[in-house]
XYZ file of C-alpha atoms in Angstrom:
559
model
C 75.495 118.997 44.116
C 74.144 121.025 41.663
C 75.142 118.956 39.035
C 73.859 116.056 40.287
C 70.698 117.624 40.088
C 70.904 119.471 36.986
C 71.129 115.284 35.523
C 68.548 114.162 37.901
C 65.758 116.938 36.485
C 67.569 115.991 32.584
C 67.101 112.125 33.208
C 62.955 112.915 34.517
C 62.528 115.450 31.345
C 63.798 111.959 29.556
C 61.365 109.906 31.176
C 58.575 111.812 30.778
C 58.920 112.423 27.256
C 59.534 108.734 26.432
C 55.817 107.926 27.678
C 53.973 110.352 26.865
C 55.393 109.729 23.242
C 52.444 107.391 21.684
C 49.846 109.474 23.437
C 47.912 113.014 22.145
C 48.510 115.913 24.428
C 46.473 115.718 27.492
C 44.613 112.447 26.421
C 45.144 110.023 29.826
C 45.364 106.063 28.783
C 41.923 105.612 29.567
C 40.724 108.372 27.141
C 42.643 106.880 24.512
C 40.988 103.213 25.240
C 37.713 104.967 25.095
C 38.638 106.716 21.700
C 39.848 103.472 20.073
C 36.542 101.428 21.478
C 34.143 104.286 19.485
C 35.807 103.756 16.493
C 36.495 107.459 16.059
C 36.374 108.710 12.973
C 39.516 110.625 12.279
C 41.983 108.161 14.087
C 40.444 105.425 11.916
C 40.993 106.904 8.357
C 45.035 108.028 8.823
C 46.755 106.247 6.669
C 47.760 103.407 8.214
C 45.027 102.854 10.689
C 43.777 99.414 11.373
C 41.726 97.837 9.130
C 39.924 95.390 12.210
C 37.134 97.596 13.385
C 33.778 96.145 14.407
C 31.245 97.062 12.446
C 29.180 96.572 15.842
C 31.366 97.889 17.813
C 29.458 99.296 21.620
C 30.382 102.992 22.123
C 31.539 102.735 26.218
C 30.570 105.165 27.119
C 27.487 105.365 25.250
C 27.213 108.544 22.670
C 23.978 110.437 22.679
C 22.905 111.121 18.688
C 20.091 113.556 17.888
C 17.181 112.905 14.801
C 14.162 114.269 13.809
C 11.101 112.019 12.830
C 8.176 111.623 11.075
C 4.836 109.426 12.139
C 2.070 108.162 10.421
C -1.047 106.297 11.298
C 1.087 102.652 11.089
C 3.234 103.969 14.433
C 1.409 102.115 17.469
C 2.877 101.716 20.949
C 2.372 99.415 23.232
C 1.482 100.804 27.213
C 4.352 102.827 28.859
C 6.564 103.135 25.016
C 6.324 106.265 22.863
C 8.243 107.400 20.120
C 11.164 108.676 22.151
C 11.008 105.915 24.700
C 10.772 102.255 23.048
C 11.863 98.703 22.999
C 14.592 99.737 19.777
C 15.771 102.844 21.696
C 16.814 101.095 24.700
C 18.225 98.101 22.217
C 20.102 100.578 20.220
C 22.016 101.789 23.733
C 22.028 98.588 25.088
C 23.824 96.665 22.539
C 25.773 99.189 20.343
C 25.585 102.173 22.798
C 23.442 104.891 20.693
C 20.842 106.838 22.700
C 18.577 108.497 20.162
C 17.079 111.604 21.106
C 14.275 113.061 19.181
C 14.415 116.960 18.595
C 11.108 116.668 16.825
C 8.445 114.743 15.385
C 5.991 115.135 13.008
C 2.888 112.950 12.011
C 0.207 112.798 8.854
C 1.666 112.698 5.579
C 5.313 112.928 4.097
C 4.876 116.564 3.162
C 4.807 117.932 6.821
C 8.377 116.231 7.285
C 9.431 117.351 4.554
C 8.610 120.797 5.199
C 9.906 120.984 8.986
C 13.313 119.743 7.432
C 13.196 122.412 4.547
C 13.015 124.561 7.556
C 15.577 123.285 9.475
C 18.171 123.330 6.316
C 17.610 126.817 5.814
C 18.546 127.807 9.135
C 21.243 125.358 8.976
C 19.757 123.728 12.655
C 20.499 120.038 11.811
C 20.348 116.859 13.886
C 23.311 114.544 13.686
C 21.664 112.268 11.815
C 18.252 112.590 9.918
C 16.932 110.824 6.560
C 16.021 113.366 3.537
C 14.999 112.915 -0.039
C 16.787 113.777 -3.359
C 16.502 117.245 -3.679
C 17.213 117.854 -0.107
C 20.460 115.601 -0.319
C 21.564 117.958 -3.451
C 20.787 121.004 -1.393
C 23.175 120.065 1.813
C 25.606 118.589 -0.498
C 26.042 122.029 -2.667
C 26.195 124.147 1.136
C 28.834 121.884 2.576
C 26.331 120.656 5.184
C 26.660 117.189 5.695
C 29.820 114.748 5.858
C 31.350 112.857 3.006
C 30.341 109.248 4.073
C 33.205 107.435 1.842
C 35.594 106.182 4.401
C 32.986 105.427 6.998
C 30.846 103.817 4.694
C 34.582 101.488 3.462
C 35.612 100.934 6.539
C 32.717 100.067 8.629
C 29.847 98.992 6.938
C 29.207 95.084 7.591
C 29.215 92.673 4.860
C 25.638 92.287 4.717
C 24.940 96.042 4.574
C 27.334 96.162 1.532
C 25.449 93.129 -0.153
C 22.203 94.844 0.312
C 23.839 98.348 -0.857
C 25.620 96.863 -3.495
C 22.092 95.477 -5.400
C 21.721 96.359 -8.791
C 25.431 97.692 -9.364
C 24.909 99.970 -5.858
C 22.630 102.286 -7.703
C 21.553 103.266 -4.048
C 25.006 104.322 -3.245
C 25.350 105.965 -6.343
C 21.908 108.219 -6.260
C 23.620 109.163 -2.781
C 26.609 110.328 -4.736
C 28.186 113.881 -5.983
C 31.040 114.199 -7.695
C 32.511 110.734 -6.880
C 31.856 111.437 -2.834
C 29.026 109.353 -1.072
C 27.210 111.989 0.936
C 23.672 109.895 1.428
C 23.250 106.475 2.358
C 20.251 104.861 0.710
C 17.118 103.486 2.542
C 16.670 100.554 0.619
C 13.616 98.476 0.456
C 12.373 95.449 -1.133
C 12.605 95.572 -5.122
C 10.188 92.669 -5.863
C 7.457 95.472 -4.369
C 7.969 97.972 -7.356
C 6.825 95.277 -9.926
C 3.333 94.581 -10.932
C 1.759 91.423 -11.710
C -1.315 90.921 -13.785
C -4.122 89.554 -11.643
C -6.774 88.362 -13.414
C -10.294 86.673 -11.788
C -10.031 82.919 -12.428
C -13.536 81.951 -11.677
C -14.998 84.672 -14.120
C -12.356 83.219 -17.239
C -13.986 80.025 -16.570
C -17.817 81.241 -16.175
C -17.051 82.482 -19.667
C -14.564 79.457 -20.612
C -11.951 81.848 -21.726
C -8.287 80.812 -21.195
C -6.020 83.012 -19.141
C -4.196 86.055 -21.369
C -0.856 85.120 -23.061
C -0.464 88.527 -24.869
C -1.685 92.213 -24.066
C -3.782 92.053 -26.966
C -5.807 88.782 -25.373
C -6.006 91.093 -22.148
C -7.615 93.676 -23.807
C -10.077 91.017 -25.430
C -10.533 88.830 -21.573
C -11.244 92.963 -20.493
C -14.174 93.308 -23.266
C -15.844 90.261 -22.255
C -15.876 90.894 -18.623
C -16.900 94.151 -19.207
C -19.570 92.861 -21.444
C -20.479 89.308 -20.897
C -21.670 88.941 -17.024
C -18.841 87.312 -15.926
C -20.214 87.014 -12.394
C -23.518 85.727 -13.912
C -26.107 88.216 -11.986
C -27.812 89.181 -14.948
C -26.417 92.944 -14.532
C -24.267 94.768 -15.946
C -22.190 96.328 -13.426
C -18.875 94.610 -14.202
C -15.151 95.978 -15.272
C -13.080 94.601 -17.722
C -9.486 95.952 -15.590
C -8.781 98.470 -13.436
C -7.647 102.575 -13.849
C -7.294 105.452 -11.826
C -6.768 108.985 -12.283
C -3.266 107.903 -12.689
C -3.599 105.146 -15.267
C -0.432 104.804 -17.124
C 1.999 107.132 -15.148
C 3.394 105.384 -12.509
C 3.227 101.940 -11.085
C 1.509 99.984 -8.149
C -1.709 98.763 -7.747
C -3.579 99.614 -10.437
C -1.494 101.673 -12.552
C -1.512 100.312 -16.774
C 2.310 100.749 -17.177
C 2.778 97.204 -17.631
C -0.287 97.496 -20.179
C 1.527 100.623 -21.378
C 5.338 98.984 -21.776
C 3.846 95.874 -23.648
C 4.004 97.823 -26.179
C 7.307 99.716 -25.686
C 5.861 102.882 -24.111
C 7.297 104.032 -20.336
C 5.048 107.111 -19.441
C 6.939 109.196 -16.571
C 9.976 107.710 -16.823
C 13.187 108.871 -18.565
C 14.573 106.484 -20.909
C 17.841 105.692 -23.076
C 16.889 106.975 -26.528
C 18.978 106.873 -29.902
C 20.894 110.491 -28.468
C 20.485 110.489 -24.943
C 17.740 110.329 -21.776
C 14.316 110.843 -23.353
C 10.640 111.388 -21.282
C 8.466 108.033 -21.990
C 5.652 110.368 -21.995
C 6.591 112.236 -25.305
C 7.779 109.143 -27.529
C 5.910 108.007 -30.080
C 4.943 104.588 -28.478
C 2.648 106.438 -26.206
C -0.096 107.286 -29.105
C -0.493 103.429 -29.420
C -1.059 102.729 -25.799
C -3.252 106.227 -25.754
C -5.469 104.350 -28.748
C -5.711 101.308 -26.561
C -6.849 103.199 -23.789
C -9.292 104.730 -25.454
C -10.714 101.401 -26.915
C -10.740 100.198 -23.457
C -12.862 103.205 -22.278
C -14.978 102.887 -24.973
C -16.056 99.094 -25.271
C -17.088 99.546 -21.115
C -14.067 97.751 -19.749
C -12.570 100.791 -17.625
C -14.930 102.709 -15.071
C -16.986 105.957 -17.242
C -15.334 107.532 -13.582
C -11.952 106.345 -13.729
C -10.397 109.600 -13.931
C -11.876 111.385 -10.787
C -10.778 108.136 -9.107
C -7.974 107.562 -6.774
C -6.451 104.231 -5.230
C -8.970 104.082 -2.417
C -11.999 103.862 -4.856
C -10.539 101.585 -7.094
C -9.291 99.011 -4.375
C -13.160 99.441 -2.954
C -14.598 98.050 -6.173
C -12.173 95.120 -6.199
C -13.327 94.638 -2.721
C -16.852 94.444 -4.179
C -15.970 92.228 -7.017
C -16.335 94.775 -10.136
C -13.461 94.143 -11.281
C -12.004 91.362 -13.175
C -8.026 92.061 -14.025
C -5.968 94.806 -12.045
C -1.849 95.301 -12.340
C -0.402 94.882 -8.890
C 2.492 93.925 -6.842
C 3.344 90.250 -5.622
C 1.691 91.390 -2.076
C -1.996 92.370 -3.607
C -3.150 89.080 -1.695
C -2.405 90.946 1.698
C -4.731 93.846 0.258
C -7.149 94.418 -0.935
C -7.967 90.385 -1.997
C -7.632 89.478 2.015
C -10.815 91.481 1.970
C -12.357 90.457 -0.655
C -12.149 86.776 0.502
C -13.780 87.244 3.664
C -16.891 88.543 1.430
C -16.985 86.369 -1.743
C -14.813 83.233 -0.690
C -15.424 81.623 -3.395
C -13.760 84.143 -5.497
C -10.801 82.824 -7.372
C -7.585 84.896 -8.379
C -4.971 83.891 -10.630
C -1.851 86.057 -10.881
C 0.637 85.850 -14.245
C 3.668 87.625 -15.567
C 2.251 90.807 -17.550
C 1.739 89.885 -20.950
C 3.955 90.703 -23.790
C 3.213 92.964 -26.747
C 3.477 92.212 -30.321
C 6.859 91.401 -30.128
C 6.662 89.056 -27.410
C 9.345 90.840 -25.560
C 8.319 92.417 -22.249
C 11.202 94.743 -20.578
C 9.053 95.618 -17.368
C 8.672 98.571 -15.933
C 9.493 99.415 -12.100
C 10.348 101.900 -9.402
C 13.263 102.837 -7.609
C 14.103 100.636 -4.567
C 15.069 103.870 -2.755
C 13.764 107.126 -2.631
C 15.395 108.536 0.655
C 18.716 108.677 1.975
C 20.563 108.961 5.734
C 23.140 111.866 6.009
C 25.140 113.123 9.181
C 25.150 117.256 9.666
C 28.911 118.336 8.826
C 31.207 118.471 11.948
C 29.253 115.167 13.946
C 31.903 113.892 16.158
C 30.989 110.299 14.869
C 29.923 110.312 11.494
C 30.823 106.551 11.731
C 27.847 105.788 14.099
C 25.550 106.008 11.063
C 26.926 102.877 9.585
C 27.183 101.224 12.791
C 23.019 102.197 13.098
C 22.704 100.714 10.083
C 24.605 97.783 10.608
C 23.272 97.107 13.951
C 19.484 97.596 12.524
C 20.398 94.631 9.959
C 22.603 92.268 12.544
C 19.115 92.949 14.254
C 15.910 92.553 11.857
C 16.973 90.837 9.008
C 17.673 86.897 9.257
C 20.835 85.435 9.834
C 21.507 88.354 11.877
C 23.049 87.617 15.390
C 20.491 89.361 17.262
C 17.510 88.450 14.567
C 16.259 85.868 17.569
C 15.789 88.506 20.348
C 14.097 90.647 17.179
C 12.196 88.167 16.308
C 10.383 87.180 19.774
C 9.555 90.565 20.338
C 7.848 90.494 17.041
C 6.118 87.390 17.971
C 5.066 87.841 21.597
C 4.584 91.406 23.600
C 5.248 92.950 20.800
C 2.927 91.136 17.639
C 0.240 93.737 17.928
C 2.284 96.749 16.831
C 5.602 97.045 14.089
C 8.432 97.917 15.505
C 9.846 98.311 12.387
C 8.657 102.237 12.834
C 10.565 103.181 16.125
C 14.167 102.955 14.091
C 15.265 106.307 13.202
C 17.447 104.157 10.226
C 15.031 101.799 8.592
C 16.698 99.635 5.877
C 15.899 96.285 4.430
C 17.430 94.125 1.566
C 16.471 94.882 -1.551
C 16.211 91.107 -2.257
C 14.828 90.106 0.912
C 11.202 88.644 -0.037
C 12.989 86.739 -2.789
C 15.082 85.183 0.107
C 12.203 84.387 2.061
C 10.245 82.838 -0.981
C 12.882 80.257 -0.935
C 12.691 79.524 2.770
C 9.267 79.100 2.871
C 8.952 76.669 -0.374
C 11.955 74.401 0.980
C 9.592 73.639 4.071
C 6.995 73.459 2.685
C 8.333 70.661 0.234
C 10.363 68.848 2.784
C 8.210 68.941 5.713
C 11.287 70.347 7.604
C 10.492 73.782 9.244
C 13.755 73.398 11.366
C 15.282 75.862 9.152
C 13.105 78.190 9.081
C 13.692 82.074 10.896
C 10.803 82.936 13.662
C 8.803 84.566 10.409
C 8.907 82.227 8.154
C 7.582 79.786 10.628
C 4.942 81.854 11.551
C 3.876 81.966 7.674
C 4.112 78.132 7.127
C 1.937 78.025 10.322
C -0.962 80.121 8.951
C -0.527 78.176 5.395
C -1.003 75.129 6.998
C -3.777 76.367 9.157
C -5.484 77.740 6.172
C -8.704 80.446 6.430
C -8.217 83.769 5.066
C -4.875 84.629 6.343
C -3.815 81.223 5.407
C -4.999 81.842 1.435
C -3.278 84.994 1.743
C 0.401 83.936 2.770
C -0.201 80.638 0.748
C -0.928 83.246 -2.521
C 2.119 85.590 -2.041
C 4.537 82.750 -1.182
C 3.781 80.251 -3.263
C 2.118 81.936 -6.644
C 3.125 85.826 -6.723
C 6.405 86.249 -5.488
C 8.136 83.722 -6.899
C 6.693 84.680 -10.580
C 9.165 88.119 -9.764
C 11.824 86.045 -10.588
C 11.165 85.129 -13.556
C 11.374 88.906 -15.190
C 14.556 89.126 -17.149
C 14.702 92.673 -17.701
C 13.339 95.931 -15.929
C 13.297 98.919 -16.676
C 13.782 101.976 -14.219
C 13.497 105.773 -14.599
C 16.786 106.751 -15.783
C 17.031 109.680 -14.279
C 17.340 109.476 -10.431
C 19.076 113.085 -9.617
C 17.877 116.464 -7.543
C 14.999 117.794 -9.775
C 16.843 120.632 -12.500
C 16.111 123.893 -12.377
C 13.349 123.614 -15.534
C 11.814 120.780 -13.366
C 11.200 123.691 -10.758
C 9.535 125.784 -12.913
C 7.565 123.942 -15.002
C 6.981 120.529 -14.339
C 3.726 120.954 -12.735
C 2.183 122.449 -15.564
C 3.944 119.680 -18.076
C 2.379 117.164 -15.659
C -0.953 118.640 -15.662
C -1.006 119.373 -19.324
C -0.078 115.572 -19.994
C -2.676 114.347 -18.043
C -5.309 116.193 -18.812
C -4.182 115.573 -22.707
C -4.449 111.737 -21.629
C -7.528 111.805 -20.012
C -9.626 113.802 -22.428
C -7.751 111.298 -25.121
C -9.156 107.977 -23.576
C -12.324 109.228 -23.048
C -12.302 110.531 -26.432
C -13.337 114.313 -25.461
C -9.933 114.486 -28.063
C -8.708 112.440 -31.452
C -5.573 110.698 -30.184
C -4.367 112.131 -33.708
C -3.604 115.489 -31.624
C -0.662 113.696 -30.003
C 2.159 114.911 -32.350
C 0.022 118.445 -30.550
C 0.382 117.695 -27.644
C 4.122 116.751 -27.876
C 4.894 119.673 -29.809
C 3.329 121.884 -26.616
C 5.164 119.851 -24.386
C 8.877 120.613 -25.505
C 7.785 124.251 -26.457
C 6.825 125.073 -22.414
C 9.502 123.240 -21.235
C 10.275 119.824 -22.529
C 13.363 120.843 -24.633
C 14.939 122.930 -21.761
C 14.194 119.983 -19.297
C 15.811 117.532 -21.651
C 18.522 118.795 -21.898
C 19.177 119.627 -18.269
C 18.432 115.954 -17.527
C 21.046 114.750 -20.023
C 23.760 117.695 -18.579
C 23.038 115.978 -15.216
C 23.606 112.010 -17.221
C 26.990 113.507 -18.684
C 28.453 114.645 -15.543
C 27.975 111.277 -13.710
């Protein structure tokens, strides 16, 4: 008898072993179907794991992820919705199965995000998932503080989300790497916005019967006369020629003479490939020749006596009140300021062109970065995965072709057309190329007749084109002049130099900064000979300059 049961308990050790064999200890069947459903992390990057995972895969049960936020004046709500309880919240949980919770929240400009999180990192009290810029990136990267988004980013990321990632040989992805890991994933947004235009006041070239300019030396002469000349025929002279802020040359954007500037091979503020390494556009010795033209400019009445103690508001204002006659700008200018500008002087007639070639009728143009922040996940996140899947979900969702773009799109066109939901997503991320899509969509129908094809937005636009008033002008300008001129650019050129700022930067780039543009200003308005330049570029390396440069070139080496 007691044998019998001695092969009775042997056969039931048997048994039980046998099924529990394909299962972790203690993890029921269910558990493991839940596990397999959330895509979890670890399971899905063995070797040997399944290579079929859905890049919008629904977490069942749904996974609560924490964020921290920051608001500006552009975040409205409509009644009942606030930042922590909106239509894209409950979408998020509804079709994916992410519940966003907000640990904080901060509003007015970048900086007071930017400190709160400087806060946070120091204390090492992270959300799971929060957006942070360069330097920040570095800083969590060199403490071990976020997740090494490789595999998640391989194995999950939709095809669309690696189209949009992979623009412009992935340089996104590859600011967001260190040392061959991908610890940040880029917040991409439209490149055709970082390139400027030359917009130039149609109405006053032909009060003057001038032709539009073909070169940056006939800008500066169409600047002189309608600086000069009373383009706008009121027997005054309260006219300028083109547009500068305190700014001028350094940077780009509305308003900003780098396209002026790189017409004639200078790119001030950026760092650029020179004969024996990364060099700062600032320092080279095309920048005395644009510095001469800028001072001709200023001198012959075409900029504003004022332009230095100006910002972007100012300058926009006296476009607004039709002073001035040429301004760089993006494709969108139409959609401000020249929507207001309509309303008052209607009659008012833009023209936008390719900037103009230098000398040497080559024009390599200058623009910015398409991304300047990055999504990481704090270290130890159960799901670093559910990142991508945000991200994924947020493009499946918002950007057309998407399966869910429909249901985005009617929100955006009925109960919610009043506010832009665009804010309430803790992952904001658009295509890089996405306007130059939509130029296309919009011609087609606009040829053919045919607005069948068109997504929810782009019938909306052919709508107000073919309605026409000020709105109409506007999306008829950007669609059909400015945007598709971007295309037509065949080479750009970006700052070189996209890493945490060095340790010289630290120190001393404020003062370099400030010494360069106070150099410039008192240069252009000739309160100093342009002949000091080799001066002031001497100064420049001796403060700083040289240890900088060669930090910046250690950093180009080691990538």
């Amino acid at each position: 008898m007691a044998k019998r049961r001695l092969v009775i308990l042997l056969l039931l050790m048997m048994l039980v072993a046998a099924c529990s064999g394909n299962q972790s200890p203690g993890k029921t069947e269910e558990e493991g179907a839940i596990k397999s459903e959330q895509g979890n992390s670890a399971d899905a990057n063995k070797e040997g794991a399944p290579q079929d995972i859905d890049p919008l895969g629904k977490y069942d049960p749904p996974i609560e992820v924490t964020t921290v936020r920051a608001t500006n004046d552009t975040f409205k709500f409509i009644e009942g919705e606030s930042l922590e309880d909106n239509i894209v919240y409950e979408l998020y949980e509804e079709d994916i199965g992410i519940k966003w919770k907000n640990i904080w929240s901060v509003g007015g400009d970048n900086n007071k995000y930017t400190e709160k999180l400087n806060l946070s990192i120091a204390s090492k009290n992270l959300p799971d998932i929060f957006q942070v810029d360069i330097g920040q990136l570095k800083e969590l990267v060199d403490g071990g503080l976020v997740e090494d988004m490789t595999p998640y980013f391989e194995q999950y990321a939709s095809q669309q989300v690696k189209e949009a990632f992979g623009y412009a040989d992935g340089l996104g992805l590859r600011m967001g790497t260190f040392d061959g890991n991908l610890y940040g994933l880029p917040n991409t947004r439209d490149a055709a916005g970082n390139l400027n235009l030359l917009w130039v006041r149609q109405d006053w070239l032909d009060n003057l019967d001038l032709e539009l300019p073909k070169t940056a030396d006939e800008v500066i002469a169409v600047a002189e006369a309608f600086a000069n000349n009373d383009p706008d025929g009121d027997q005054k002279n309260n006219t300028y020629g083109i547009m500068a802020s305190f700014m001028m040359f350094d940077g780009y954007g509305l308003g900003s003479l780098d396209a002026l500037a790189a017409a004639y091979g200078a790119y001030p503020g950026k760092w650029i490939k020179g004969e024996e390494g990364l060099v700062y556009g600032s320092v080279q010795p095309e920048m005395k020749k644009v510095l001469e033209i800028g001072r001709e400019l200023y001198a012959m009445g075409a900029l504003d006596k004022e332009f230095a103690i100006k910002g972007g508001g100012e300058t926009t204002a006296d476009v607004v009140a039709g002073k001035i006659g040429m301004y760089y700008a993006p494709f969108w200018s139409p959609a401000w300021p020249l929507n207001q500008m309509i309303e008052k002087e209607p009659d008012a007639k833009w023209t936008p062109l390719l900037a103009p070639p230098g000398p040497s009728g080559e024009m390599k143009v200058p623009a910015g970065h398409f991304t300047t922040n990055w999504m990481v996940v704090r270290k130890g996140f159960e799901h670093p995965e559910a990142l991508v899947k945000a991200i994924n979900y947020w493009y499946d969702l918002s950007m057309t072709g998407g399966s869910r773009n429909e249901k985005y799109s009617e929100l955006r066109q009925n109960e919610y057309k009043d506010v832009d939901i665009n804010n309430y997503t803790p992952v904001y991320s658009e295509m890089p190329n996405k306007n130059d899509l939509f130029v296309d969509e919009i011609l087609k129908a606009l040829k053919d007749g045919d607005t069948s094809g068109l997504s929810i937005s782009g019938l909306k636009t052919y709508e107000k084109i073919k309605a026409g008033g000020v709105d109409g002008w506007v999306e008829q300008k950007i669609w059909t002049e400015s945007a598709p001129l971007i295309r037509e650019y065949k080479e750009i050129v970006t700052d070189e130099f996209y890493g945490a700022p060095t340790e010289t930067m630290g120190l001393t780039k404020t003062a370099l900064d400030k010494l360069t543009n106070d150099t410039f200003t008192k240069m252009i308005m000739g309160d100093k000979s342009v002949e000091e330049f080799d001066d002031f570029v001497a100064q420049w390396h001796k403060i700083g300059g040289d240890k900088m440069t060669l930090e910046v070139n250690e950093w180009a080496s080691s990538r």
